[in-house]
XYZ file of N, CA and C in Angstrom:
261
model
N 11.036 13.312 -9.553
C 9.918 13.261 -10.712
C 8.605 14.518 -10.275
N 8.131 14.011 -9.258
C 7.006 14.944 -8.491
C 7.230 16.035 -8.360
N 8.416 16.186 -8.010
C 9.001 17.815 -7.650
C 9.161 18.656 -8.464
N 9.527 17.965 -9.644
C 9.716 19.173 -11.258
C 8.161 19.479 -11.057
N 6.945 18.800 -11.192
C 5.751 18.718 -11.548
C 5.249 19.844 -10.518
N 5.501 19.533 -9.026
C 5.176 20.480 -8.458
C 5.228 21.989 -8.481
N 6.877 21.945 -8.910
C 7.670 23.255 -8.800
C 6.879 23.818 -10.089
N 6.513 23.210 -11.175
C 6.343 24.120 -12.343
C 4.769 24.290 -12.152
N 3.715 23.457 -11.528
C 2.867 23.978 -11.198
C 2.671 25.161 -10.447
N 3.365 25.223 -9.448
C 3.284 26.434 -8.611
C 3.823 27.636 -9.151
N 4.748 27.330 -10.027
C 4.959 28.368 -10.862
C 4.107 28.959 -11.674
N 3.173 28.214 -12.275
C 2.284 28.668 -13.285
C 0.943 29.173 -12.367
N 0.843 28.601 -11.074
C 0.190 29.379 -10.052
C 0.244 30.556 -9.696
N 1.632 30.829 -9.447
C 1.814 32.254 -8.684
C 1.933 33.290 -10.048
N 2.205 32.940 -11.233
C 2.153 33.401 -12.611
C 0.810 34.032 -12.774
N -0.151 33.052 -12.527
C -1.372 33.743 -12.627
C -2.027 34.779 -11.458
N -1.813 34.318 -10.374
C -1.977 35.279 -8.877
C -1.341 36.756 -9.206
N -0.123 36.764 -9.786
C 0.418 37.856 -10.179
C -0.296 38.716 -11.365
N -0.512 37.912 -12.067
C -1.637 39.045 -13.133
C -3.066 39.201 -12.523
N -3.474 38.356 -12.003
C -4.603 38.814 -11.224
C -4.763 40.172 -10.440
N -3.292 39.932 -9.709
C -3.134 41.198 -8.260
C -2.404 42.521 -9.346
N -1.709 42.325 -10.453
C -1.475 43.389 -11.213
C -2.313 44.787 -11.133
N -3.649 44.241 -11.136
C -4.502 45.497 -11.777
C -4.900 46.338 -10.801
N -4.544 45.982 -9.635
C -4.763 47.095 -8.632
C -3.389 48.138 -8.059
N -2.380 47.930 -8.945
C -1.249 48.262 -8.804
C -1.045 49.388 -9.976
N -0.641 50.542 -9.944
C -0.932 51.763 -11.138
C 0.917 51.711 -11.414
N 1.510 51.581 -10.571
C 2.962 51.854 -10.357
C 3.792 50.441 -10.638
N 4.586 50.408 -11.482
C 5.250 48.707 -11.648
C 6.117 49.017 -10.290
N 7.126 49.959 -9.990
C 8.147 49.826 -8.956
C 7.455 49.761 -7.673
N 6.240 49.764 -7.512
C 5.597 49.823 -5.786
C 5.172 48.510 -5.937
N 4.432 48.045 -6.962
C 4.016 46.844 -6.736
C 4.990 45.495 -6.621
N 6.319 45.976 -7.502
C 7.575 44.973 -7.218
C 8.097 44.928 -5.529
N 8.143 46.259 -5.003
C 8.649 46.433 -3.690
C 7.461 46.073 -2.686
N 6.228 45.839 -3.054
C 5.620 45.150 -1.900
C 5.745 43.615 -2.143
N 5.875 43.307 -3.547
C 5.817 41.567 -3.618
C 7.172 41.162 -3.000
N 8.229 42.293 -3.309
C 9.515 41.591 -2.620
C 9.302 41.462 -0.968
N 8.840 42.823 -0.153
C 8.325 42.478 1.135
C 7.966 41.163 1.408
N 6.583 40.821 1.060
C 5.886 39.905 1.276
C 6.428 38.580 1.028
N 6.984 38.511 0.247
C 8.002 37.290 -0.295
C 9.168 37.142 0.876
N 9.732 38.178 1.264
C 10.606 38.036 2.322
C 10.166 37.653 3.961
N 8.997 38.172 3.634
C 8.426 37.828 5.091
C 7.625 36.689 5.403
N 7.178 36.168 4.111
C 7.036 34.620 3.916
C 7.942 33.731 4.141
N 9.369 34.197 3.453
C 10.404 33.431 3.700
C 10.722 33.079 5.085
N 10.770 34.710 5.760
C 11.311 34.506 7.276
C 10.419 33.645 7.999
N 9.493 33.792 7.996
C 8.152 32.834 8.705
C 8.477 31.555 8.678
N 8.352 30.983 7.352
C 8.872 29.706 7.160
C 10.196 29.539 7.577
N 11.201 30.120 7.604
C 12.428 29.705 8.247
C 12.328 29.257 9.705
N 11.249 30.743 10.190
C 11.170 30.276 11.851
C 9.941 29.060 12.295
N 9.492 28.518 11.238
C 8.706 27.633 11.309
C 9.308 26.250 11.500
N 10.054 26.184 10.653
C 11.065 25.034 10.430
C 12.051 24.942 11.553
N 12.588 25.951 12.029
C 13.471 26.159 13.161
C 12.809 25.489 14.226
N 11.366 25.847 14.464
C 10.666 25.360 15.540
C 10.482 23.965 15.370
N 10.079 23.536 13.917
C 9.464 22.142 14.387
C 10.926 20.994 14.502
N 12.273 21.495 13.846
C 13.177 20.919 14.333
C 13.619 20.973 15.767
N 13.368 22.266 16.456
C 13.430 22.121 17.918
C 12.413 21.179 18.458
N 11.431 21.193 18.176
C 10.410 20.508 18.887
C 10.606 19.083 18.637
N 11.031 18.552 17.585
C 11.290 17.421 17.093
C 12.641 16.700 18.140
N 13.418 17.618 18.401
C 14.670 16.840 18.990
C 14.247 16.819 20.588
N 13.615 17.617 21.012
C 12.923 17.591 22.355
C 11.508 16.867 22.910
N 10.785 16.429 21.864
C 9.991 15.698 21.697
C 10.487 14.114 22.574
N 11.300 13.932 22.246
C 11.426 12.340 22.720
C 11.880 12.648 24.366
N 12.606 13.584 24.663
C 12.874 13.760 26.111
C 11.551 13.728 26.890
N 10.513 14.530 26.348
C 9.196 15.233 27.051
C 8.402 14.107 27.255
N 8.289 13.040 26.312
C 7.770 12.108 25.800
C 8.210 10.523 27.354
N 9.553 10.913 27.111
C 10.110 9.779 28.247
C 9.809 10.244 29.863
N 9.694 11.534 30.033
C 9.594 12.151 31.390
C 7.863 11.899 31.654
N 7.077 12.200 30.283
C 5.439 12.195 30.781
C 5.518 10.442 31.277
N 5.597 9.594 30.725
C 5.485 8.456 30.534
C 6.325 7.357 31.813
N 7.179 8.429 32.411
C 8.334 7.369 33.181
C 9.173 6.301 32.357
N 9.585 6.589 31.428
C 10.331 5.795 30.841
C 12.026 5.670 31.199
N 12.637 4.772 31.406
C 13.884 4.379 32.014
C 14.903 5.092 30.924
N 15.816 6.067 31.184
C 16.103 6.858 30.582
C 17.591 5.821 29.672
N 17.426 4.810 29.574
C 18.131 3.956 28.661
C 17.523 3.643 27.460
N 16.382 3.688 27.444
C 15.468 3.428 26.543
C 15.411 4.938 25.296
N 15.684 4.211 24.187
C 15.849 5.228 22.979
C 14.834 5.269 22.238
N 14.091 6.641 21.976
C 12.662 6.759 21.034
C 13.396 6.930 19.562
N 13.118 6.228 18.888
C 13.868 6.393 17.604
C 13.128 7.493 16.575
N 11.760 7.762 16.784
C 10.854 8.596 15.895
C 10.329 7.773 14.814
N 9.567 6.522 14.977
C 9.307 5.607 13.849
C 8.265 6.627 12.844
N 7.626 7.350 13.378
C 6.654 8.190 12.433
C 7.315 8.823 11.568
N 8.187 9.744 12.100
C 8.946 10.475 11.231
C 9.828 9.624 10.328
N 10.393 8.548 10.455
C 11.021 7.628 9.521
C 9.928 7.231 8.571
N 8.890 6.603 8.807
C 7.749 6.551 7.751
C 7.187 7.782 6.916
N 7.438 8.965 7.405
C 7.013 9.844 6.412
C 8.192 10.348 5.564
N 9.358 10.039 5.829
C 10.550 10.207 5.055
C 10.846 9.292 4.010
N 9.968 7.970 4.393
C 10.075 7.029 3.106
C 9.151 7.130 1.950
N 8.098 7.609 2.841
C 7.134 8.122 1.945
C 6.953 9.034 0.987
């Protein structure tokens, strides 16, 4: 339910920003090309950031076990990430 409200709110904010930034572009095609390029770069950056977070979260348990000299049979379950997912 809250995801729908967040999506609608971000849509309205994006429309307002688009209307505000439209005054600096004289040609509609140029504005559309810039907008699509920026959205593509932001999307690419988000994909790389998410992949980096996933890679770090998988290797974090091994990193902590080597730092704190934990025995190899101890499994770290990621309590913080479980609680964040439940929230």
